[in-house]
mmCIF file of C-alpha atoms and ligand atoms in Angstrom:
data_model
loop_
_atom_site.group_PDB
_atom_site.id
_atom_site.type_symbol
_atom_site.label_atom_id
_atom_site.label_comp_id
_atom_site.label_asym_id
_atom_site.label_seq_id
_atom_site.Cartn_x
_atom_site.Cartn_y
_atom_site.Cartn_z
ATOM 1 C CA MET A 4 146.779 15.456 142.908
ATOM 2 C CA LYS A 5 147.442 14.196 139.390
ATOM 3 C CA ASP A 6 149.955 15.828 137.023
ATOM 4 C CA ILE A 7 148.103 18.392 134.909
ATOM 5 C CA LEU A 8 150.299 17.589 131.913
ATOM 6 C CA THR A 9 148.458 14.236 131.795
ATOM 7 C CA ALA A 10 144.971 15.838 131.921
ATOM 8 C CA PRO A 11 142.879 14.811 128.907
ATOM 9 C CA PHE A 12 141.596 18.400 128.467
ATOM 10 C CA LEU A 13 145.172 19.735 128.323
ATOM 11 C CA ILE A 14 146.281 17.016 125.900
ATOM 12 C CA GLU A 15 143.265 17.815 123.698
ATOM 13 C CA MET A 16 144.209 21.515 123.652
ATOM 14 C CA CYS A 17 147.795 20.649 122.692
ATOM 15 C CA LYS A 18 146.779 18.249 119.945
ATOM 16 C CA THR A 19 144.101 20.525 118.532
ATOM 17 C CA THR A 20 146.276 23.646 118.393
ATOM 18 C CA ALA A 21 149.053 21.562 116.775
ATOM 19 C CA ASN A 22 146.606 20.322 114.138
ATOM 20 C CA MET A 23 145.284 23.817 113.506
ATOM 21 C CA TYR A 24 148.853 25.034 113.000
ATOM 22 C CA ARG A 25 149.672 22.071 110.739
ATOM 23 C CA LEU A 26 146.693 22.925 108.517
ATOM 24 C CA GLY A 27 147.845 26.529 108.139
ATOM 25 C CA TRP A 28 144.899 27.999 109.991
ATOM 26 C CA ASP A 29 147.047 29.726 112.618
ATOM 27 C CA GLU A 30 150.087 31.595 111.393
ATOM 28 C CA ARG A 31 152.215 33.312 114.050
ATOM 29 C CA ASN A 32 149.894 33.987 117.028
ATOM 30 C CA GLY A 33 146.766 33.767 114.870
ATOM 31 C CA GLY A 34 143.799 32.027 116.430
ATOM 32 C CA ASN A 35 142.618 31.217 119.934
ATOM 33 C CA VAL A 36 140.688 28.444 121.658
ATOM 34 C CA SER A 37 138.667 28.300 124.887
ATOM 35 C CA TYR A 38 137.397 25.050 126.390
ATOM 36 C CA LEU A 39 134.983 24.806 129.319
ATOM 37 C CA ILE A 40 136.124 22.195 131.857
ATOM 38 C CA PRO A 41 133.826 20.780 134.566
ATOM 39 C CA GLU A 42 135.003 21.628 138.107
ATOM 40 C CA GLU A 43 135.349 17.954 139.098
ATOM 41 C CA GLU A 44 137.826 17.466 136.277
ATOM 42 C CA VAL A 45 139.872 20.554 137.171
ATOM 43 C CA LYS A 46 139.995 19.449 140.833
ATOM 44 C CA GLU A 47 141.750 16.217 139.894
ATOM 45 C CA TYR A 48 144.752 18.274 138.764
ATOM 46 C CA LEU A 49 144.679 21.632 140.527
ATOM 47 C CA ASP A 50 143.952 23.088 143.959
ATOM 48 C CA VAL A 51 141.100 25.365 142.964
ATOM 49 C CA LYS A 52 141.602 27.489 146.099
ATOM 50 C CA LYS A 53 145.061 28.560 144.912
ATOM 51 C CA VAL A 54 144.606 31.545 142.634
ATOM 52 C CA ILE A 55 147.912 32.653 141.068
ATOM 53 C CA ARG A 56 146.640 35.967 139.680
ATOM 54 C CA ARG A 57 143.412 37.815 139.015
ATOM 55 C CA ILE A 58 143.210 39.159 135.473
ATOM 56 C CA PRO A 59 140.448 41.730 134.821
ATOM 57 C CA THR A 60 138.091 40.665 132.030
ATOM 58 C CA GLY A 61 137.063 44.201 131.049
ATOM 59 C CA PHE A 62 133.438 43.148 130.635
ATOM 60 C CA LYS A 63 130.693 41.526 132.693
ATOM 61 C CA ALA A 64 130.904 37.753 132.461
ATOM 62 C CA GLU A 65 128.825 36.908 135.521
ATOM 63 C CA ALA A 66 126.725 34.450 133.491
ATOM 64 C CA LEU A 67 129.878 32.289 133.561
ATOM 65 C CA ALA A 68 130.735 32.892 137.249
ATOM 66 C CA GLY A 69 132.498 29.894 138.786
ATOM 67 C CA LYS A 70 133.054 28.215 135.420
ATOM 68 C CA TYR A 71 136.501 26.931 134.480
ATOM 69 C CA PHE A 72 138.169 27.274 131.099
ATOM 70 C CA ILE A 73 141.466 26.376 129.523
ATOM 71 C CA VAL A 74 142.341 29.225 127.144
ATOM 72 C CA THR A 75 145.208 29.983 124.749
ATOM 73 C CA GLY A 76 147.383 32.961 125.700
ATOM 74 C CA THR A 77 147.568 36.237 123.819
ATOM 75 C CA GLY A 78 150.492 36.572 121.430
ATOM 76 C CA LYS A 79 151.247 32.858 121.706
ATOM 77 C CA TYR A 80 152.047 30.731 118.680
ATOM 78 C CA PHE A 81 149.991 27.564 118.178
ATOM 79 C CA LYS A 82 153.119 25.848 116.882
ATOM 80 C CA ASN A 83 154.596 26.125 120.385
ATOM 81 C CA VAL A 84 151.671 24.993 122.560
ATOM 82 C CA GLU A 85 152.503 21.290 122.561
ATOM 83 C CA SER A 86 156.142 21.778 123.589
ATOM 84 C CA ASP A 87 155.369 24.334 126.333
ATOM 85 C CA PRO A 88 151.732 24.232 127.442
ATOM 86 C CA GLU A 89 152.378 26.024 130.738
ATOM 87 C CA THR A 90 153.524 29.201 128.960
ATOM 88 C CA ASN A 91 151.053 29.130 126.089
ATOM 89 C CA LEU A 92 147.869 28.048 127.912
ATOM 90 C CA GLY A 93 146.069 29.062 131.088
ATOM 91 C CA VAL A 94 143.451 27.402 133.270
ATOM 92 C CA LEU A 95 141.182 29.988 134.836
ATOM 93 C CA ARG A 96 137.893 30.462 136.632
ATOM 94 C CA ILE A 97 135.505 33.346 136.082
ATOM 95 C CA SER A 98 135.089 35.271 139.360
ATOM 96 C CA GLU A 99 131.749 35.592 141.133
ATOM 97 C CA ASP A 100 131.215 39.155 139.865
ATOM 98 C CA GLY A 101 132.336 38.168 136.346
ATOM 99 C CA GLU A 102 134.892 40.960 136.272
ATOM 100 C CA ALA A 103 138.047 38.856 136.570
ATOM 101 C CA ALA A 104 139.583 35.615 135.474
ATOM 102 C CA GLU A 105 141.195 33.807 138.403
ATOM 103 C CA LEU A 106 144.308 32.150 137.016
ATOM 104 C CA LEU A 107 144.928 28.694 138.506
ATOM 105 C CA TRP A 108 147.666 27.461 136.191
ATOM 106 C CA GLY A 109 149.671 28.548 133.155
ATOM 107 C CA TYR A 110 150.611 31.829 131.447
ATOM 108 C CA LYS A 111 153.933 31.107 133.176
ATOM 109 C CA ASP A 112 155.778 34.051 131.619
ATOM 110 C CA GLY A 113 153.316 36.531 133.131
ATOM 111 C CA GLY A 114 151.080 36.382 130.049
ATOM 112 C CA ARG A 115 147.324 36.526 129.884
ATOM 113 C CA PHE A 116 144.370 35.091 128.022
ATOM 114 C CA THR A 117 143.813 35.807 124.323
ATOM 115 C CA SER A 118 142.931 39.333 123.260
ATOM 116 C CA GLU A 119 139.724 37.776 121.900
ATOM 117 C CA PHE A 120 138.585 36.769 125.407
ATOM 118 C CA PRO A 121 135.428 38.938 125.104
ATOM 119 C CA ALA A 122 134.366 37.168 121.878
ATOM 120 C CA HIS A 123 135.091 33.785 123.443
ATOM 121 C CA MET A 124 133.316 34.301 126.756
ATOM 122 C CA MET A 125 130.360 36.150 125.212
ATOM 123 C CA SER A 126 130.034 33.360 122.619
ATOM 124 C CA HIS A 127 130.095 30.724 125.377
ATOM 125 C CA ILE A 128 127.251 32.579 127.105
ATOM 126 C CA ALA A 129 125.243 32.740 123.848
ATOM 127 C CA ARG A 130 125.851 29.094 122.869
ATOM 128 C CA LEU A 131 125.214 27.739 126.393
ATOM 129 C CA ALA A 132 121.830 29.452 126.326
ATOM 130 C CA LYS A 133 121.040 27.498 123.124
ATOM 131 C CA ASP A 134 122.805 24.273 124.044
ATOM 132 C CA PRO A 135 123.798 23.570 127.668
ATOM 133 C CA GLU A 136 126.358 21.049 126.401
ATOM 134 C CA ASN A 137 128.376 23.569 124.392
ATOM 135 C CA ARG A 138 131.967 23.643 125.650
ATOM 136 C CA VAL A 139 134.277 24.879 122.903
ATOM 137 C CA VAL A 140 134.804 28.177 121.098
ATOM 138 C CA MET A 141 137.511 28.231 118.434
ATOM 139 C CA HIS A 142 138.867 31.076 116.312
ATOM 140 C CA CYS A 143 141.347 30.779 113.439
ATOM 141 C CA HIS A 144 142.354 32.143 110.028
ATOM 142 C CA PRO A 145 141.788 29.283 107.538
ATOM 143 C CA THR A 146 143.480 30.081 104.241
ATOM 144 C CA ASN A 147 140.787 29.240 101.685
ATOM 145 C CA LEU A 148 137.889 30.641 103.667
ATOM 146 C CA LEU A 149 139.832 33.875 104.056
ATOM 147 C CA ALA A 150 140.691 33.902 100.329
ATOM 148 C CA MET A 151 137.013 33.404 99.533
ATOM 149 C CA ASN A 152 136.167 36.512 101.566
ATOM 150 C CA TYR A 153 137.914 38.612 98.900
ATOM 151 C CA VAL A 154 136.120 37.198 95.885
ATOM 152 C CA HIS A 155 132.673 36.088 97.070
ATOM 153 C CA GLU A 156 129.713 38.093 98.259
ATOM 154 C CA LEU A 157 129.506 38.090 102.026
ATOM 155 C CA SER A 158 125.751 37.863 102.527
ATOM 156 C CA GLU A 159 124.969 35.003 104.926
ATOM 157 C CA ALA A 160 122.535 33.403 102.474
ATOM 158 C CA LYS A 161 124.880 33.572 99.477
ATOM 159 C CA LEU A 162 128.019 32.508 101.300
ATOM 160 C CA THR A 163 126.229 29.617 103.017
ATOM 161 C CA HIS A 164 124.637 28.495 99.754
ATOM 162 C CA THR A 165 127.965 28.433 97.914
ATOM 163 C CA LEU A 166 129.652 26.523 100.748
ATOM 164 C CA TRP A 167 126.800 23.998 100.899
ATOM 165 C CA GLU A 168 127.220 23.433 97.150
ATOM 166 C CA MET A 169 130.903 22.578 97.459
ATOM 167 C CA CYS A 170 130.709 19.236 99.316
ATOM 168 C CA THR A 171 127.738 16.919 99.634
ATOM 169 C CA GLU A 172 127.890 16.727 103.428
ATOM 170 C CA CYS A 173 128.150 20.455 104.119
ATOM 171 C CA ILE A 174 124.441 21.020 104.665
ATOM 172 C CA VAL A 175 124.445 18.149 107.158
ATOM 173 C CA VAL A 176 127.503 19.419 109.064
ATOM 174 C CA PHE A 177 126.426 23.077 109.266
ATOM 175 C CA PRO A 178 122.683 23.106 108.518
ATOM 176 C CA ASP A 179 122.303 26.362 110.445
ATOM 177 C CA GLY A 180 124.598 27.976 107.862
ATOM 178 C CA VAL A 181 127.331 30.527 108.314
ATOM 179 C CA GLY A 182 126.858 33.891 110.014
ATOM 180 C CA VAL A 183 128.895 36.841 108.764
ATOM 181 C CA LEU A 184 130.121 39.953 110.547
ATOM 182 C CA PRO A 185 131.450 42.878 108.528
ATOM 183 C CA TRP A 186 135.076 43.852 109.055
ATOM 184 C CA MET A 187 135.382 45.120 112.602
ATOM 185 C CA LEU A 188 138.233 45.969 114.923
ATOM 186 C CA CYS A 189 139.282 42.720 116.601
ATOM 187 C CA GLY A 190 140.093 42.220 120.277
ATOM 188 C CA THR A 191 137.273 44.525 121.412
ATOM 189 C CA ASN A 192 134.129 44.059 123.469
ATOM 190 C CA GLU A 193 132.151 45.332 120.434
ATOM 191 C CA ILE A 194 133.265 42.499 118.167
ATOM 192 C CA GLY A 195 132.678 40.140 121.100
ATOM 193 C CA GLU A 196 129.094 41.324 121.484
ATOM 194 C CA ALA A 197 128.460 41.140 117.725
ATOM 195 C CA THR A 198 129.924 37.611 117.552
ATOM 196 C CA ALA A 199 127.819 36.426 120.471
ATOM 197 C CA LYS A 200 124.683 37.854 118.847
ATOM 198 C CA LYS A 201 125.435 35.836 115.690
ATOM 199 C CA MET A 202 126.164 32.767 117.838
ATOM 200 C CA GLU A 203 122.527 32.808 118.959
ATOM 201 C CA GLU A 204 121.711 31.699 115.418
ATOM 202 C CA PHE A 205 124.888 30.134 113.954
ATOM 203 C CA ARG A 206 127.658 27.841 115.193
ATOM 204 C CA VAL A 207 130.000 29.241 112.533
ATOM 205 C CA VAL A 208 130.608 32.979 112.288
ATOM 206 C CA VAL A 209 132.880 34.503 109.656
ATOM 207 C CA TRP A 210 134.720 37.675 110.600
ATOM 208 C CA ALA A 211 135.005 39.331 107.196
ATOM 209 C CA LEU A 212 138.580 39.569 105.914
ATOM 210 C CA HIS A 213 139.892 38.132 109.197
ATOM 211 C CA GLY A 214 138.859 34.569 109.991
ATOM 212 C CA VAL A 215 136.202 32.402 111.536
ATOM 213 C CA TYR A 216 134.658 31.387 114.855
ATOM 214 C CA GLY A 217 133.230 27.962 115.530
ATOM 215 C CA ALA A 218 131.428 26.568 118.565
ATOM 216 C CA GLY A 219 130.525 23.066 119.641
ATOM 217 C CA LYS A 220 130.082 20.457 122.342
ATOM 218 C CA THR A 221 133.470 18.810 121.907
ATOM 219 C CA MET A 222 136.863 19.728 120.542
ATOM 220 C CA ASP A 223 136.436 17.224 117.701
ATOM 221 C CA GLU A 224 133.008 18.527 116.746
ATOM 222 C CA THR A 225 134.182 22.155 116.703
ATOM 223 C CA PHE A 226 137.380 21.358 114.829
ATOM 224 C CA GLY A 227 135.400 19.253 112.349
ATOM 225 C CA LEU A 228 132.952 22.084 111.795
ATOM 226 C CA ILE A 229 135.689 24.554 110.816
ATOM 227 C CA GLU A 230 137.503 21.837 108.866
ATOM 228 C CA THR A 231 134.375 21.195 106.782
ATOM 229 C CA VAL A 232 133.746 24.895 106.087
ATOM 230 C CA GLU A 233 137.401 25.316 105.128
ATOM 231 C CA LYS A 234 137.278 22.254 102.849
ATOM 232 C CA ALA A 235 134.236 23.703 101.073
ATOM 233 C CA ALA A 236 136.043 27.032 100.671
ATOM 234 C CA GLU A 237 139.032 25.181 99.241
ATOM 235 C CA ILE A 238 136.870 23.485 96.611
ATOM 236 C CA TYR A 239 135.396 26.874 95.785
ATOM 237 C CA MET A 240 138.814 28.481 95.377
ATOM 238 C CA LEU A 241 139.978 25.571 93.217
ATOM 239 C CA THR A 242 136.993 25.849 90.889
ATOM 240 C CA ALA A 243 135.661 29.413 90.975
ATOM 241 C CA HIS A 244 137.699 30.508 87.955
ATOM 242 C CA LEU A 245 136.671 27.464 85.876
ATOM 243 C CA PRO A 246 133.419 26.856 84.004
ATOM 244 C CA ARG A 247 130.917 25.109 86.283
ATOM 245 C CA ILE A 248 129.680 21.970 84.526
ATOM 246 C CA ASN A 249 128.090 20.161 87.464
ATOM 247 C CA THR A 250 126.625 21.201 90.769
ATOM 248 C CA ILE A 251 124.730 19.878 93.780
ATOM 249 C CA ARG A 252 121.175 21.049 93.245
ATOM 250 C CA ASP A 253 119.076 22.686 95.931
ATOM 251 C CA GLU A 254 116.546 19.814 95.728
ATOM 252 C CA ASP A 255 119.393 17.414 96.522
ATOM 253 C CA MET A 256 120.410 19.490 99.515
ATOM 254 C CA VAL A 257 116.823 19.244 100.778
ATOM 255 C CA ARG A 258 116.969 15.449 100.351
ATOM 256 C CA LEU A 259 120.224 15.326 102.319
ATOM 257 C CA ALA A 260 118.931 17.523 105.139
ATOM 258 C CA GLU A 261 115.728 15.520 105.381
ATOM 259 C CA PHE A 262 117.454 12.139 105.217
ATOM 260 C CA PHE A 263 119.923 13.113 107.960
ATOM 261 C CA LYS A 264 117.124 14.853 109.912
ATOM 262 C CA VAL A 265 118.861 18.189 110.415
ATOM 263 C CA LYS A 266 117.089 21.492 110.904
ATOM 264 C CA TYR A 267 118.415 23.605 108.054
ATOM 265 C CA ARG A 268 118.061 27.166 106.833
ATOM 266 C CA LYS A 269 115.437 26.689 104.110
ATOM 267 C CA ASP A 270 115.595 30.412 103.402
ATOM 268 C CA PHE A 271 119.226 30.014 102.273
ATOM 269 C CA LEU A 272 118.128 27.716 99.396
ATOM 270 C CA ASN A 273 116.544 28.817 96.135
ATOM 271 C CA LEU A 274 113.629 26.410 96.121
ATOM 272 C CA GLY A 275 110.951 26.468 93.456
ATOM 273 C CA LYS A 276 113.206 28.247 90.956
HETATM 274 P P1 13P B 7 145.716 36.500 120.341
HETATM 275 O O1 13P B 7 147.191 36.218 120.141
HETATM 276 O O2 13P B 7 145.503 37.611 121.328
HETATM 277 O O3 13P B 7 144.967 35.244 120.726
HETATM 278 O O4 13P B 7 145.122 37.046 118.982
HETATM 279 C C1 13P B 7 145.194 36.301 117.808
HETATM 280 C C2 13P B 7 144.076 36.578 116.867
HETATM 281 O O5 13P B 7 143.790 35.761 116.009
HETATM 282 C C3 13P B 7 143.323 37.852 117.007
HETATM 283 O O6 13P B 7 142.129 37.802 116.281
HETATM 284 ZN ZN1 ZN B 8 142.239 36.371 114.562
#
């Protein structure tokens, strides 16, 4: 059996959470990440018959039965993941009935998966139904996107349109736009269900006045998605109080989307005006 501390999936989790912290997206214990790992990969590092603990999920996750995830722990600080992965991360398998997470490694101090486990697992179910290659769900509190929540309308069409206008490549990176949930109590099955519903349509979902969720096939793709949305929000916050002299026109966004052959939300543009 190989040393799990050398597992590429664990190293990716450490590096990604460290980067998220470095960028200011994850103050204190803010943010959480879940990463689906194929069984063959887990078996190289862990005896999958040795379950340390069963942690009730509190919802039905049988659509993910037998699937393995590495997940950040609740209350854990992203700044500490790299120096102590075994306390701050857990590798788990969803039980056959979907009612428990079978812990195989990690949460060494008796901890458990993130309080946003419902939103993560329900989002995995929703994204996997759309894209069988989806493996990552990421939540964080990016500074500029959060700031923008206080000063910009939160309709999906208007928020997406403004973000697309802020950097030329935005419409190519998130052509499906940005979904928005109103402020809701976090850590609940209800916000999990609402997030998953939005994930049927969007790979980026803003939780109003809280943060953002992103989903993707790889850690890089998901990180890059949130990074691009946050960059656009930063440009907005740097310019919103200044007179707008220039802008990317909707016709140019159409040219971009067509040139890069992405399926984009036409209804979020103001064409023919
Ligand atoms: P956890 O520490 O439980 O992961 O919660 C952090 C967070 O961002 C809640 O939305
Ligand atoms: Zn949060």
